[in-house]
XYZ file of C-alpha atoms in Angstrom:
295
model
C -137.872 109.046 -5.548
C -134.167 108.695 -4.823
C -132.823 109.218 -1.308
C -130.361 112.124 -1.557
C -130.123 113.422 2.005
C -128.635 111.881 5.137
C -131.974 112.455 6.900
C -133.845 109.733 4.981
C -135.852 107.707 7.483
C -136.203 103.952 7.731
C -137.449 101.105 9.871
C -135.349 98.227 11.160
C -136.819 94.965 12.412
C -134.425 92.816 14.420
C -131.853 93.962 16.963
C -129.470 91.092 17.404
C -125.739 91.826 17.245
C -125.872 92.634 13.532
C -129.148 94.549 13.721
C -127.893 96.646 16.609
C -124.699 97.466 14.722
C -126.746 98.518 11.687
C -129.052 100.632 13.835
C -126.254 102.502 15.560
C -124.568 103.266 12.260
C -127.726 104.742 10.757
C -128.379 106.753 13.904
C -124.821 108.080 13.933
C -125.289 109.201 10.318
C -128.404 111.168 11.254
C -131.081 108.902 9.825
C -134.397 108.933 11.705
C -134.815 105.295 12.669
C -137.776 103.304 13.936
C -136.873 99.958 15.474
C -138.671 96.857 16.658
C -137.430 93.709 18.305
C -139.238 90.723 19.745
C -137.379 91.446 23.004
C -138.428 95.043 23.791
C -135.424 95.757 26.023
C -133.097 95.891 23.026
C -135.312 98.455 21.318
C -135.413 100.447 24.547
C -131.633 100.639 24.663
C -131.539 102.112 21.148
C -134.331 104.527 22.005
C -131.937 106.081 24.469
C -129.631 106.708 21.507
C -132.305 108.412 19.404
C -134.282 105.628 17.777
C -138.073 105.392 17.954
C -139.029 102.101 19.592
C -142.227 100.851 17.983
C -144.658 98.861 20.162
C -145.191 96.275 17.431
C -143.775 95.121 14.132
C -146.881 96.476 12.402
C -146.346 99.931 13.904
C -142.695 99.861 12.895
C -143.525 98.931 9.307
C -146.201 101.607 9.108
C -143.720 104.295 10.175
C -141.578 104.325 7.011
C -141.566 103.271 3.392
C -138.105 101.692 3.668
C -138.201 98.641 5.935
C -135.015 96.681 6.631
C -135.303 93.234 8.205
C -132.421 91.518 10.004
C -133.809 88.530 11.883
C -132.711 85.001 12.754
C -133.978 83.157 9.690
C -136.598 83.173 6.950
C -139.237 81.670 9.242
C -138.688 84.567 11.636
C -139.265 87.029 8.786
C -142.555 85.379 7.893
C -143.670 85.348 11.520
C -142.726 88.993 12.157
C -144.486 90.277 9.027
C -147.490 87.960 9.145
C -150.686 89.919 8.545
C -148.931 93.286 8.222
C -149.886 95.628 5.386
C -146.869 95.849 3.077
C -148.519 97.691 0.194
C -146.214 100.406 -1.103
C -143.335 99.351 1.130
C -139.716 98.820 0.098
C -138.614 95.688 1.920
C -134.887 94.979 2.259
C -134.270 91.574 3.814
C -130.783 91.191 5.308
C -131.672 87.949 7.079
C -129.346 85.079 6.234
C -131.115 82.512 4.070
C -130.845 80.328 1.003
C -131.366 81.428 -2.620
C -134.637 79.487 -2.781
C -135.893 81.174 0.385
C -134.998 84.583 -1.056
C -136.887 83.925 -4.297
C -139.929 82.667 -2.403
C -139.845 85.648 -0.023
C -139.583 88.040 -2.979
C -142.703 86.536 -4.557
C -144.441 86.672 -1.168
C -143.602 90.375 -0.762
C -144.637 91.265 -4.303
C -147.993 89.537 -3.809
C -148.498 91.935 -0.898
C -147.661 95.008 -2.943
C -144.073 95.550 -1.776
C -140.845 95.913 -3.692
C -138.234 93.450 -2.445
C -134.470 93.365 -2.161
C -132.559 90.491 -0.607
C -129.169 90.960 1.012
C -126.149 88.933 2.015
C -123.960 90.650 4.595
C -120.244 90.036 4.047
C -119.151 91.472 7.372
C -119.180 90.833 11.089
C -120.986 93.266 13.419
C -117.678 94.893 14.371
C -117.054 95.753 10.689
C -120.348 97.612 10.299
C -119.873 101.371 10.051
C -116.097 100.991 9.653
C -115.257 101.685 5.979
C -111.637 100.577 6.331
C -112.803 97.159 7.541
C -113.907 96.294 3.994
C -117.341 94.923 4.803
C -120.117 95.090 2.235
C -123.566 93.716 1.462
C -124.661 91.843 -1.645
C -128.109 92.933 -2.855
C -130.379 91.300 -5.424
C -133.971 91.768 -6.501
C -135.622 95.072 -7.352
C -133.123 97.325 -9.099
C -135.477 100.266 -8.693
C -135.570 99.750 -4.936
C -131.785 99.489 -4.770
C -131.281 102.664 -6.787
C -133.871 104.564 -4.745
C -132.309 103.739 -1.378
C -128.676 103.087 -2.220
C -127.437 106.106 -0.261
C -129.094 104.771 2.896
C -128.048 101.160 2.308
C -124.409 102.170 1.886
C -124.197 103.877 5.286
C -123.419 100.705 7.313
C -121.308 98.976 4.643
C -120.687 98.997 0.907
C -123.641 97.934 -1.233
C -123.104 95.677 -4.260
C -126.005 94.894 -6.581
C -125.610 91.424 -8.123
C -128.736 91.089 -10.227
C -132.509 91.096 -10.323
C -132.797 87.413 -9.452
C -133.656 87.709 -5.733
C -131.673 84.581 -4.900
C -128.343 85.812 -6.201
C -127.321 87.814 -3.123
C -127.674 84.714 -0.952
C -125.904 82.615 -3.580
C -122.946 85.021 -3.723
C -122.862 85.061 0.077
C -122.752 81.281 0.437
C -120.292 80.858 -2.458
C -117.789 83.153 -0.735
C -118.401 81.587 2.667
C -117.908 78.109 1.190
C -114.508 79.148 -0.135
C -113.672 80.614 3.276
C -114.610 77.407 5.060
C -112.479 75.393 2.662
C -109.543 77.683 3.370
C -110.124 77.348 7.114
C -110.116 73.564 6.707
C -106.751 73.634 4.939
C -105.244 75.957 7.541
C -106.536 73.696 10.311
C -104.889 70.695 8.645
C -101.591 72.544 8.362
C -101.508 73.459 12.033
C -102.561 69.945 13.064
C -99.604 68.497 11.161
C -97.063 70.476 13.211
C -98.829 69.930 16.543
C -96.347 68.343 18.954
C -93.354 69.105 16.731
C -90.619 71.637 17.442
C -92.284 74.089 15.073
C -94.052 77.062 16.582
C -97.455 77.916 15.037
C -96.391 81.583 14.998
C -93.431 80.616 12.816
C -95.607 78.705 10.367
C -98.213 81.494 10.208
C -96.347 83.892 7.871
C -95.379 80.994 5.615
C -99.031 79.947 5.395
C -100.170 83.474 4.592
C -97.508 83.866 1.917
C -98.287 80.515 0.304
C -102.047 81.006 0.287
C -101.540 84.432 -1.269
C -99.331 82.933 -3.986
C -102.003 80.340 -4.752
C -104.655 83.034 -5.179
C -104.135 82.890 -8.949
C -106.315 79.761 -8.960
C -109.454 81.869 -8.419
C -109.212 83.719 -11.715
C -107.680 80.791 -13.548
C -110.543 78.478 -12.573
C -113.104 81.083 -13.670
C -111.502 81.322 -17.111
C -111.328 77.551 -17.526
C -114.917 77.004 -16.404
C -116.014 79.609 -18.938
C -113.988 78.249 -21.829
C -114.137 74.575 -20.749
C -110.450 74.407 -21.650
C -108.811 72.536 -18.783
C -105.529 71.668 -20.490
C -103.915 74.786 -21.993
C -100.986 76.147 -20.036
C -101.167 73.518 -17.291
C -98.031 73.356 -15.165
C -98.966 70.686 -12.625
C -101.519 68.362 -14.178
C -104.206 66.240 -12.586
C -102.249 62.989 -12.919
C -99.319 64.562 -11.036
C -101.594 66.021 -8.374
C -103.272 62.682 -7.727
C -99.929 60.877 -7.561
C -98.561 63.473 -5.165
C -101.592 63.347 -2.909
C -100.403 60.039 -1.509
C -97.446 61.721 0.170
C -99.744 64.274 1.788
C -102.046 61.571 3.144
C -99.189 59.359 4.374
C -97.592 62.299 6.134
C -100.830 62.949 7.973
C -100.942 59.313 9.065
C -97.327 59.484 10.267
C -98.115 62.600 12.272
C -101.196 61.027 13.789
C -103.474 63.516 12.065
C -106.875 62.690 10.584
C -107.263 63.183 6.850
C -111.003 63.886 7.077
C -110.559 67.516 5.993
C -108.530 66.779 2.862
C -109.573 63.277 1.788
C -112.854 64.372 0.155
C -110.997 66.702 -2.195
C -108.379 64.061 -2.991
C -111.175 61.578 -3.696
C -112.791 64.081 -6.087
C -109.556 64.485 -8.036
C -109.098 60.717 -8.204
C -112.639 60.304 -9.575
C -112.001 62.856 -12.294
C -108.791 61.119 -13.332
C -110.246 57.605 -13.151
C -113.177 58.545 -15.394
C -110.812 58.939 -18.369
C -107.065 59.028 -17.563
C -106.108 59.803 -21.156
C -108.493 62.726 -21.450
C -108.193 64.169 -17.950
C -104.638 63.337 -16.902
C -103.229 66.444 -18.592
C -105.817 68.820 -17.139
C -105.403 71.053 -14.144
C -107.706 70.380 -11.194
C -110.534 72.717 -12.281
C -112.393 70.009 -14.178
C -113.088 68.219 -10.893
C -115.503 71.030 -10.055
C -117.909 69.602 -12.618
C -118.269 66.447 -10.519
C -119.773 68.457 -7.655
C -122.858 69.411 -9.671
C -125.529 66.784 -9.105
């Protein structure tokens, strides 16, 4: 049965910052909500806002077919649901974990008679319930579960189904976060280089934003090259040039008294790709170096 009304009820286990934000959004939208948290005081606070505070995780699970879990880690999920009857339940796990943990948890849930959907939240708690903030959740696993409860799942943030492999939501999550961390590393290096100089960080900021935006073409370009395995067509600045130019970047850091620990690993990767076969790889762009990361 597909949820079609805003009154569809659900259970939420876990009331940390993210869980509390999810709970308040569902309550504000008129969804009857049963909550449980290991620390009862947090559930009590939401009870004052209209939620039903269950005395135990088992009671919370028994209250509704749709059960959303947002706990600390996969071990916490196993501990909270240990021994609880999950037969006939639709379990949506929004706990941050690895793809392998998601696949194992899906098998665990199915053995207990539950449908399972794993989620990767691409938002901070302050973005939950704020459509203009752009937050969303990756979901993977049971397509039937996703379709049945999509209207409820989309209340806190956009819902994006990325496949029936339960591990793919977590994999999408970590892939995007990895790119974010790499960007943060580059930005940190840029600001470190001007530290102590007569250059105000606020003056460099718009230049950084503009440049990073201009370099955004690499995302789509790399995807096309990885698909076709053509790393040479239409290359403007080839690998040999990039490796040669990297020396200036590293020397500048040394002159400025700045560590190269954030950028050296990437430079080393490019050098390895070139050194493996200069004639074959020198004319490529840098995408081919990605292949060296796969063990």
